[in-house]
Short mmCIF file of C-alpha atoms and ligand atoms in Angstrom, two decimals:
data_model
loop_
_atom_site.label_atom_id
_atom_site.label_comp_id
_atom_site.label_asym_id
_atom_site.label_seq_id
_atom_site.Cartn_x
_atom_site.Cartn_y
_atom_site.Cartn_z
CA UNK A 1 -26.04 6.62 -12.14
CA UNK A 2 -23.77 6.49 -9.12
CA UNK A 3 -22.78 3.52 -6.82
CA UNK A 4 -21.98 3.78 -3.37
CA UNK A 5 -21.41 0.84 -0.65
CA UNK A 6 -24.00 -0.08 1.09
CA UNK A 7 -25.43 2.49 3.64
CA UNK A 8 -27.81 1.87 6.55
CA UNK A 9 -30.40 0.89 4.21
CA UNK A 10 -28.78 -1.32 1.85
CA UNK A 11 -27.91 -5.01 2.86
CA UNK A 12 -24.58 -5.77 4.84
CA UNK A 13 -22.09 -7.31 2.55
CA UNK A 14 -21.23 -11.23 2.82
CA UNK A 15 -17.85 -10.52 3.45
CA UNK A 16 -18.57 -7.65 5.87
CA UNK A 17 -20.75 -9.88 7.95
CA UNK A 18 -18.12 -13.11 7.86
CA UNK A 19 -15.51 -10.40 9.27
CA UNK A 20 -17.65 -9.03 12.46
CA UNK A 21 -17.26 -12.92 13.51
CA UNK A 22 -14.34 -14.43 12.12
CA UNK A 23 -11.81 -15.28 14.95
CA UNK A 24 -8.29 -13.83 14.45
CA UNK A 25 -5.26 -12.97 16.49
CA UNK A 26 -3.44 -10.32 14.48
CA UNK A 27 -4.66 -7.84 11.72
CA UNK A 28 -6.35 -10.16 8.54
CA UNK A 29 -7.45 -9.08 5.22
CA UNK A 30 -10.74 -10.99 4.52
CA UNK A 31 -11.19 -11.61 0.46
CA UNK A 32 -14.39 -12.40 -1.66
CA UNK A 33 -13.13 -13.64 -4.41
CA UNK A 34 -16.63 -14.27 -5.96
CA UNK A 35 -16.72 -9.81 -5.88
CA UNK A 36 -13.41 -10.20 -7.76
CA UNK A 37 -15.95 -12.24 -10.38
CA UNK A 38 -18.72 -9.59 -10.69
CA UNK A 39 -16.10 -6.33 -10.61
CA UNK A 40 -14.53 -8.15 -13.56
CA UNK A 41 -17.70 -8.91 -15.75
CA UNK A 42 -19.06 -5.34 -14.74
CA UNK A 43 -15.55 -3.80 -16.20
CA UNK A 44 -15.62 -6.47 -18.89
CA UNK A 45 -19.30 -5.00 -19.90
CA UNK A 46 -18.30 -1.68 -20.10
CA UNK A 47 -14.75 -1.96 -22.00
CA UNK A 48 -16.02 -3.79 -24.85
CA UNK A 49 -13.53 -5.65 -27.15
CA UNK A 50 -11.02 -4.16 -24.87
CA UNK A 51 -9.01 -6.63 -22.92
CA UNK A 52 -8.20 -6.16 -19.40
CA UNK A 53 -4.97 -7.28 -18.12
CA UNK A 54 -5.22 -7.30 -14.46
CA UNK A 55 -2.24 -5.33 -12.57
CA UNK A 56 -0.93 -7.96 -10.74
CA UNK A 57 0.56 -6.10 -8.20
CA UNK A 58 -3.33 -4.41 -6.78
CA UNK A 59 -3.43 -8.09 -5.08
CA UNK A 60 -1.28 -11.19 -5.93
CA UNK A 61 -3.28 -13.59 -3.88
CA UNK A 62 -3.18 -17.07 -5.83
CA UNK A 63 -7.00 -17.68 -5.60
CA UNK A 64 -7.85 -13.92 -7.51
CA UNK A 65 -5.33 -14.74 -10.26
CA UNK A 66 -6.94 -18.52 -10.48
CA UNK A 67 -10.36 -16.77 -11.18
CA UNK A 68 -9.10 -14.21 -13.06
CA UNK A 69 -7.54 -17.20 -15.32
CA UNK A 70 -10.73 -19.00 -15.73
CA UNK A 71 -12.65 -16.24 -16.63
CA UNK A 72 -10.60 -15.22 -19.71
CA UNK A 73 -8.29 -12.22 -17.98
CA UNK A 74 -5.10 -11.20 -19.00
CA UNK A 75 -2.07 -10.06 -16.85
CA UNK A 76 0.06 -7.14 -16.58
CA UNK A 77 3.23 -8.50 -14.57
CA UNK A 78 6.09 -5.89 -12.59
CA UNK A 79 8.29 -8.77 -12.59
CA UNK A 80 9.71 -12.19 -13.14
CA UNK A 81 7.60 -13.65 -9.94
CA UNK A 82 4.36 -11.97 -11.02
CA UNK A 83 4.72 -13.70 -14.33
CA UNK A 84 5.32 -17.46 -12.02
CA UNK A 85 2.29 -16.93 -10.25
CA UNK A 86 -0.02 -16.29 -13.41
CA UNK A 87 1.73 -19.19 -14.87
CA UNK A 88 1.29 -21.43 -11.47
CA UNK A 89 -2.67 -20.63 -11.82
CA UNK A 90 -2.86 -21.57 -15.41
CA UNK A 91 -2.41 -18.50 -17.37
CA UNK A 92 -1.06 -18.49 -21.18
CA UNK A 93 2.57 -16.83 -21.49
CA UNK A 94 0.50 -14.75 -24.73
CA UNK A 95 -1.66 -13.46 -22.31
CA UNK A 96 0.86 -11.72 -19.81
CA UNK A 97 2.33 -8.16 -20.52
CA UNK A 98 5.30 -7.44 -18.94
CA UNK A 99 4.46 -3.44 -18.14
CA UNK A 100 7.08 -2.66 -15.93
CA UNK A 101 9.25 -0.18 -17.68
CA UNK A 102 12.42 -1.01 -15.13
CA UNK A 103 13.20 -4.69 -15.67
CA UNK A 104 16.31 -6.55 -14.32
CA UNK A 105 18.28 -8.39 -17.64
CA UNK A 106 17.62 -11.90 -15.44
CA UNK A 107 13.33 -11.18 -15.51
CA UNK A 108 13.73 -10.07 -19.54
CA UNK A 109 15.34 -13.53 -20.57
CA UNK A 110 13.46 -15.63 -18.05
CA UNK A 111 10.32 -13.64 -19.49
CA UNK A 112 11.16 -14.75 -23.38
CA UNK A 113 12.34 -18.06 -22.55
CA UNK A 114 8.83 -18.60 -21.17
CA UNK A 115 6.48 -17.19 -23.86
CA UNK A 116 6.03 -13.54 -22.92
CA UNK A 117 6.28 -11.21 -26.26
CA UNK A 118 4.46 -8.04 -25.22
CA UNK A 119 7.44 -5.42 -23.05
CA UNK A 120 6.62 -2.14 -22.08
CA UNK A 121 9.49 0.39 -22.08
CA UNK A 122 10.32 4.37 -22.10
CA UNK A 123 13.99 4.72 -22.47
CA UNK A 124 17.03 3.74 -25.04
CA UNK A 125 18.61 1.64 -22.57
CA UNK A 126 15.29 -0.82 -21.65
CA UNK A 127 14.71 -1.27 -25.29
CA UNK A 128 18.50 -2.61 -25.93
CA UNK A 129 17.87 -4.59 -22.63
CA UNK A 130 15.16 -6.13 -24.41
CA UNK A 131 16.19 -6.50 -27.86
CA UNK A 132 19.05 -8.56 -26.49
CA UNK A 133 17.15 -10.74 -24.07
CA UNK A 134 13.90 -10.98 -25.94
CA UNK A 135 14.57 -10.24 -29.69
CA UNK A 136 12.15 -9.47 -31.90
CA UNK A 137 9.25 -9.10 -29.52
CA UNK A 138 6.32 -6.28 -29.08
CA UNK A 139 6.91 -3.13 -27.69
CA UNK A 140 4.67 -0.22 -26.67
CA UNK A 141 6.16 3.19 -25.35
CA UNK A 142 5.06 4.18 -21.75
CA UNK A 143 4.67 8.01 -22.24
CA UNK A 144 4.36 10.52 -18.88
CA UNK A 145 1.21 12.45 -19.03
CA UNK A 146 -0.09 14.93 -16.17
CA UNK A 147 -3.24 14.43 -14.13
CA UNK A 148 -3.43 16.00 -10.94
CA UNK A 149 -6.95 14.86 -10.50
CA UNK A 150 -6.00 10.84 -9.07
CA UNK A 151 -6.39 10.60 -5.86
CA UNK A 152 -2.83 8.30 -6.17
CA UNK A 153 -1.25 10.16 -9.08
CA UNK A 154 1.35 7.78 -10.67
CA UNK A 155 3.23 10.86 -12.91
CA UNK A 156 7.47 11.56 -12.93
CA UNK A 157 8.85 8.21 -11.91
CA UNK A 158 7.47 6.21 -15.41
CA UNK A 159 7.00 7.52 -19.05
CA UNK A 160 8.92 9.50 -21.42
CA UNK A 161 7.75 12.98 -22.27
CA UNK A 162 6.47 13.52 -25.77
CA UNK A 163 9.80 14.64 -27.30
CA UNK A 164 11.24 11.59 -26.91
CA UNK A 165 8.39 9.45 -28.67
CA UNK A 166 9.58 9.42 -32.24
CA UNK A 167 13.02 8.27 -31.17
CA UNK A 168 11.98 5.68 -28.95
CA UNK A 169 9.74 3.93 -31.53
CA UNK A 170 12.51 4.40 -34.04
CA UNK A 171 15.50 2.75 -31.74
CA UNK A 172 12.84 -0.25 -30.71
CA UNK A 173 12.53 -0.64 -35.15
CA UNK A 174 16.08 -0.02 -35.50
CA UNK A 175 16.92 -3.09 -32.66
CA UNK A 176 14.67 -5.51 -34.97
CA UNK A 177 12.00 -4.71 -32.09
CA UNK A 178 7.94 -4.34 -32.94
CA UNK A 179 7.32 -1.23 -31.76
CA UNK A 180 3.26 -1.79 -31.68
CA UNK A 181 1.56 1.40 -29.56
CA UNK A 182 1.50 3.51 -26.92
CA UNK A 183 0.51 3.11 -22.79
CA UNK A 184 -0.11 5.46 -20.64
CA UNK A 185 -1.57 5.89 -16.74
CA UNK A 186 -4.38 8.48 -15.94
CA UNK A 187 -3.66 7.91 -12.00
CA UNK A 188 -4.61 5.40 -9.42
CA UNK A 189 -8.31 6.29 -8.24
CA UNK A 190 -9.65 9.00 -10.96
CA UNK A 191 -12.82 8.79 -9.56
CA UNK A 192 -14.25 10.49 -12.97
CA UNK A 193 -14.07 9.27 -16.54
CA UNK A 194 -14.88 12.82 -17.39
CA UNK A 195 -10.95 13.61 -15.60
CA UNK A 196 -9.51 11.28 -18.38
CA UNK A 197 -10.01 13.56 -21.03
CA UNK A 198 -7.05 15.75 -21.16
CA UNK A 199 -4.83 12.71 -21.01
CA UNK A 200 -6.72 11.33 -23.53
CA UNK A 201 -6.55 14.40 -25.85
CA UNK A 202 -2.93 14.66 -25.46
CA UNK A 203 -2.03 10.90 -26.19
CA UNK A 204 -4.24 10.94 -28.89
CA UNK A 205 -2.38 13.75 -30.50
CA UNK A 206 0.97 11.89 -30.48
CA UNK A 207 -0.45 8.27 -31.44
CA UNK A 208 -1.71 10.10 -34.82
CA UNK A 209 1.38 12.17 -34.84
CA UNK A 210 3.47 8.77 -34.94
CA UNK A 211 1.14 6.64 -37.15
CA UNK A 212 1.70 9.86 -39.82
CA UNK A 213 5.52 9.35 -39.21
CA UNK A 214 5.04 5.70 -40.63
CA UNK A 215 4.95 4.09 -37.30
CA UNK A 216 2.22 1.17 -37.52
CA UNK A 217 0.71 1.61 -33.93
CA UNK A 218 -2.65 -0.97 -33.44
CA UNK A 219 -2.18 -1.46 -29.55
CA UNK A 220 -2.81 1.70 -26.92
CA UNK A 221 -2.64 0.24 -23.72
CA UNK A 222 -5.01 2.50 -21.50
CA UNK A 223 -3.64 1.08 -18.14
CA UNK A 224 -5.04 1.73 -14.77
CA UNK A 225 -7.24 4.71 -12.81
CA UNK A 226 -10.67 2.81 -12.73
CA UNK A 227 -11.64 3.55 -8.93
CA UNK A 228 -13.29 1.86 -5.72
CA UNK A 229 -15.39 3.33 -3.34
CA UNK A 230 -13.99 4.68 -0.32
CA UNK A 231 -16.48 7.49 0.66
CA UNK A 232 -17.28 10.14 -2.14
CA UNK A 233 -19.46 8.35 -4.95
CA UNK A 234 -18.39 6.80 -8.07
CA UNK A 235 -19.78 5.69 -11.02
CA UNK A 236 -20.84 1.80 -11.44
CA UNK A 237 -17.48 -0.34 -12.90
CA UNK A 238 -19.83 -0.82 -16.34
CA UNK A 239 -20.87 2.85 -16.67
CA UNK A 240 -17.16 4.07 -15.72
CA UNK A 241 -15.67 1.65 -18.48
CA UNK A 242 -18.04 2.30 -20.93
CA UNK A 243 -17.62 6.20 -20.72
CA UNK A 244 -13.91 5.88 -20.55
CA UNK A 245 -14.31 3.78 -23.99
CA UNK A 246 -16.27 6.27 -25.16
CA UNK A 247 -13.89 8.74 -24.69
CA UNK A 248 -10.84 7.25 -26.05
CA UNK A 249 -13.05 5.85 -29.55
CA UNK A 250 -14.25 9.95 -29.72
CA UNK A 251 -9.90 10.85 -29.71
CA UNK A 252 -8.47 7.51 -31.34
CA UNK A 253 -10.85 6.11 -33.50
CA UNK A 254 -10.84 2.25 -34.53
CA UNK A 255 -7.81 1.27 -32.73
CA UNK A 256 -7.53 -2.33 -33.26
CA UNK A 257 -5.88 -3.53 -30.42
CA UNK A 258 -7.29 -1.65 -26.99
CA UNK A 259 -5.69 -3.33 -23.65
CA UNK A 260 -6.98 -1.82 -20.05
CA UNK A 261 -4.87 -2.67 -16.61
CA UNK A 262 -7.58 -2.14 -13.31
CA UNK A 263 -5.61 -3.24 -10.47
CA UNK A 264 -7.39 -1.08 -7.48
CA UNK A 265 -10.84 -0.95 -9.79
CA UNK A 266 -11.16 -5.23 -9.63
CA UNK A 267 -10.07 -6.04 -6.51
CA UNK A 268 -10.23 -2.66 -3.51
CA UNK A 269 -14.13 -3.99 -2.89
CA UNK A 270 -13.34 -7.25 -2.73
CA UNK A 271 -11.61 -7.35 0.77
CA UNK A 272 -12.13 -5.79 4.16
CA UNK A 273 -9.29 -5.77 6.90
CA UNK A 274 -10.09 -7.01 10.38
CA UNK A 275 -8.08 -4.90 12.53
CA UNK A 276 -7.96 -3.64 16.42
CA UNK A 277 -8.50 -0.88 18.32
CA UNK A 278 -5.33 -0.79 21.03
CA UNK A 279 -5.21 2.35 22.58
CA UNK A 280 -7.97 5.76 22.55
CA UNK A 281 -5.92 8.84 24.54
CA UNK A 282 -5.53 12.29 24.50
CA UNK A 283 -2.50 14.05 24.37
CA UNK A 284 -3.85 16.47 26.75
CA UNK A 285 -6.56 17.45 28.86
CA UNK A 286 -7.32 20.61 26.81
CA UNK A 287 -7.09 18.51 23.07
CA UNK A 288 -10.08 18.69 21.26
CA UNK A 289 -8.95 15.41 19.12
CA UNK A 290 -8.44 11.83 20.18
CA UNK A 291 -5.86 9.82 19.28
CA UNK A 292 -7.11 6.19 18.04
CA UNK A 293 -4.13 3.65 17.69
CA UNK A 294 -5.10 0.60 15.80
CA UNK A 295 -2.87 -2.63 15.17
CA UNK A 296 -2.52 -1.50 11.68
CA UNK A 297 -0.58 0.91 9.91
CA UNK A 298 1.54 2.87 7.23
CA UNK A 299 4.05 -0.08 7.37
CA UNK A 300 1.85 -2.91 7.83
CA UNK A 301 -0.48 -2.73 4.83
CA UNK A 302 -1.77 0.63 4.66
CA UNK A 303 0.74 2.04 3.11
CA UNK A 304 -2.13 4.11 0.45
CA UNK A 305 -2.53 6.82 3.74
CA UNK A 306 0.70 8.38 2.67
CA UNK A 307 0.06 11.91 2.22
CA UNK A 308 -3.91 10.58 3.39
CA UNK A 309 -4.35 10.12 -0.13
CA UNK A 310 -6.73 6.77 -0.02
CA UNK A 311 -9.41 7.34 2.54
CA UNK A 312 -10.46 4.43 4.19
CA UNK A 313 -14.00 4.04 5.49
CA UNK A 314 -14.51 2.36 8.72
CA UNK A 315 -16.92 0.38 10.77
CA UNK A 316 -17.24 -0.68 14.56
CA UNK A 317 -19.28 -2.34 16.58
CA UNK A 318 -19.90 1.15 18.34
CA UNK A 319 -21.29 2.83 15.09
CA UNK A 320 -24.82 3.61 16.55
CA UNK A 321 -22.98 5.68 19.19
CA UNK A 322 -22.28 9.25 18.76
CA UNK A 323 -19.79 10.26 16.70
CA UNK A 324 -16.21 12.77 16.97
CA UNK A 325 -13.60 13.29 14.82
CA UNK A 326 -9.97 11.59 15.47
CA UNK A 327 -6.38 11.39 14.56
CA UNK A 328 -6.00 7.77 13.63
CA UNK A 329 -2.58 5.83 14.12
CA UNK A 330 -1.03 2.67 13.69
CA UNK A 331 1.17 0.67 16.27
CA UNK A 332 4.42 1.04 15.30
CA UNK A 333 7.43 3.33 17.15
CA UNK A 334 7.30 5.28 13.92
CA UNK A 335 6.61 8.86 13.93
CA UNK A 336 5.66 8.46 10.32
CA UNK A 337 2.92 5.65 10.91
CA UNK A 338 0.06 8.13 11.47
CA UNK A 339 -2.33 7.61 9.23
CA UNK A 340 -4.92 10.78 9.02
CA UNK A 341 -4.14 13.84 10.85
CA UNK A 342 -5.35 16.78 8.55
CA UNK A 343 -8.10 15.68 7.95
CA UNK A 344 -9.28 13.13 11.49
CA UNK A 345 -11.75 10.45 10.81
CA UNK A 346 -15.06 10.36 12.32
CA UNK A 347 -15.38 7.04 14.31
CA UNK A 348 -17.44 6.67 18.18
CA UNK A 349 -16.61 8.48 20.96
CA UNK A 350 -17.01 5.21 23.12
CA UNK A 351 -14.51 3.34 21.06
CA UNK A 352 -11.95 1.55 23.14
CA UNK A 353 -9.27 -0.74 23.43
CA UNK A 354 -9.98 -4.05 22.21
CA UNK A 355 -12.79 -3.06 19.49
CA UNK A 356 -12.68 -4.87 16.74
CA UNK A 357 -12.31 -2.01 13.63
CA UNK A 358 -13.26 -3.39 9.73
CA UNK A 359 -11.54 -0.99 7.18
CA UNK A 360 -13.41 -1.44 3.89
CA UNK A 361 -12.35 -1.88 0.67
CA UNK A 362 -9.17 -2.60 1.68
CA UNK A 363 -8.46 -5.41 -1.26
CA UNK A 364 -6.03 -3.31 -3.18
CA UNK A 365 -2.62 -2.53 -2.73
CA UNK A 366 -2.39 -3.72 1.20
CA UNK A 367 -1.42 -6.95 1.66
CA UNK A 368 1.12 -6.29 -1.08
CA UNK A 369 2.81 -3.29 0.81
CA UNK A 370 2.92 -4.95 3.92
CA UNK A 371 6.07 -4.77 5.63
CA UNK A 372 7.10 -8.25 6.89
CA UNK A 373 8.38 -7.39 10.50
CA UNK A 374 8.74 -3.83 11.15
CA UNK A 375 9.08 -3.41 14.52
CA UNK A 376 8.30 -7.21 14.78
CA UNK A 377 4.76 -6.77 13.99
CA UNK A 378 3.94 -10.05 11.58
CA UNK A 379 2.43 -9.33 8.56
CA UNK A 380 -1.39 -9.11 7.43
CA UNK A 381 -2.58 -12.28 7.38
CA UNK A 382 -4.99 -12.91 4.05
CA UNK A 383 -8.07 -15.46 4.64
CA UNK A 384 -10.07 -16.17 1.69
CA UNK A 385 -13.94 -16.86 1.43
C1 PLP B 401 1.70 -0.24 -15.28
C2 PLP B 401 0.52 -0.22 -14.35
N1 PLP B 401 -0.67 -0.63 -14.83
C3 PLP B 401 -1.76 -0.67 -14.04
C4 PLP B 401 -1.69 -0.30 -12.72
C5 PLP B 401 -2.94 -0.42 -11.89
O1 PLP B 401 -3.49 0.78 -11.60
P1 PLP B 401 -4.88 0.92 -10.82
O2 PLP B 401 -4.73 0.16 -9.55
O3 PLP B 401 -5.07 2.36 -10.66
O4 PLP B 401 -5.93 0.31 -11.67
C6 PLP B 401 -0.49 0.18 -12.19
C7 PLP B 401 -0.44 0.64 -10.80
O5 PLP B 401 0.57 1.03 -10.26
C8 PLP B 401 0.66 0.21 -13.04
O6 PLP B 401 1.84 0.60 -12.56
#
């Protein structure tokens, strides 16, 4: 079973219809937080007994981690002020990780003081960071694995490799830590559950390989990777989860502690962006391409087009007009805020200046990267439903 966004047959979205209308005077990200709801029971179907600890970061609007809250969600936190706004809306200290594996001393203490026990690390130096600032909590071992099939892979910059694994869980016991289990991240946007399975087999491999060095693991922390729709077809959030599950009870067996971290999977189809068209041209009489310019850009919250990695879909009010491919831009007087090129976009050929353009599934990772006043553009403005 696949799931796509609605085409010209299916039913316009609420949110989709509320942002051809709404009045706004600079480039808004529109949020549903009632989609936020049904993404998190879908994933919450498939993964079981597994508990999902929402990636903060995907989309820190208040009103998504309120909901989140009241429907039983945990939180994985990147820092001190993640872990004050899922206290501000209500959530339990027990109930936050703190997964970032590159935490200032200051966000360590004010973490313990406040409740948090569960740290994520993957070198010497974090574990003595939080042995002295949070003694005697939980610790699981971020470990690097390779997937070159994410769309957004998230490989190099966290993780140890698997050499260091033994040692790591042995300092953390040696410091008075707990060092409970392993994490890991298959890549933002694996579109497949089927593309988890060589990560899977290879963590799998050193979580038995530590349990048979005396090393009580019962927590594997699974993180991130479920996807959204933006274009090529996906499987349902329930079906996705449930596979994934599948997969990782197949290679691990009765782990008793399973924890999952969807930032992009809960949230990316639960906002569109209400943006501009400014400018159509052509370089030159003889290109074959247009350039499209829209108020929105690289530095402004679309920060996913680096390397056009996250394809964004699009829709005008031109869209029953012939089509032609384009280079699409944003407005800055940056050469780097062009945001597809290789591969142009498809969008009218009678789009001009002033059209209003919705970017779907825009509710992840966007208002979070966007810059505050580059260029003295103001940032995107968030509305909620
Ligand atoms: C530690 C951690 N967990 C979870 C996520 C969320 O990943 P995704 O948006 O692919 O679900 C991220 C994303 O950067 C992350 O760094």
């Amino acid at each position: 079973m696949t799931y796509a966004a609605p085409g010209a047959f299916a039913p316009v979205p609420r949110i989709v219809s509320e942002a051809r209308l709404m009045e706004v005077d600079r480039p808004t990200l529109v949020l549903d937080v009632d989609r936020v709801e049904e993404q998190f029971r879908a994933l919450e179907a498939g993964l079981g007994r597994t508990r999902i600890h929402y990636a903060v970061k995907a989309n820190p609007h208040p009103k998504i981690i309120e909901r989140l809250v009241n429907l039983g969600s945990h939180f994985d936190a990147a820092s001190r002020g993640e872990i004050e706004l899922c206290l501000s809306q209500g959530a339990d200290p027990a109930d936050i990780s703190f997964g970032n594996t590159i935490k200032k001393v200051s966000d360590i203490e004010f973490a313990a003081h406040v409740g948090v026990t569960l740290f994520a690390a993957d070198a010497e130096e974090e574990l003595e960071k939080i042995a002295a600032y949070a003694p005697g909590s939980e610790v699981y071992i971020r470990l690097i694995v390779e997937n070159s099939q994410a769309d957004w892979p998230l490989s190099r910059k966290f993780g140890c490799k698997e050499d260091k694994l033994m040692g790591l869980l042995a300092h953390a016991r040696d410091l008075g830590l707990r060092p409970v289990g392993l994490s890991f991240h298959v890549g933002s946007q694996t579109r497949r559950a089927d593309m988890w399975t060589g990560v899977l087999d290879h963590v799998a491999g050193l979580w038995h390989a530590a349990r048979a060095e005396g090393f009580d693991l019962d927590l594997l922390n699974i993180g991130g990777g479920f996807p959204a729709f933006y274009g090529e077809a996906i499987d349902a959030p329930a079906v996705y989860a449930a596979r994934v599950m599948a997969l990782v009870t197949e290679r691990f067996g009765d782990v008793p502690r399973v924890m999952a971290e969807p930032g992009r999977g809960l949230v990316a189809e639960c906002g569109v962006i209400i943006a501009e068209c400014l400018l159509v041209s052509h370089k030159s009489d003889l290109d074959a391409h247009r350039w499209v310019y829209l108020d929105i850009g690289r530095f402004s919250g679309l920060a996913e087009t680096e390397g056009e990695a996250i394809r964004y879909q699009f829709i005008t009010p031109r869209d029953h007009d012939a089509h032609g491919p384009c280079i699409l831009a944003g407005p800055s007087c940056d050469s780097a805020d062009v945001l597809y090129e290789k591969r142009p976009v498809s969008l009218p050929m009678s789009l001009r200046a002033g059209d209003r353009v919705i970017i779907r599934n825009a509710g992840a990772y966007t208002s979070s990267y966007s810059s505050v006043g580059f260029n003295g553009f103001p940032p995107l403005d968030v509305v909620v439903l």
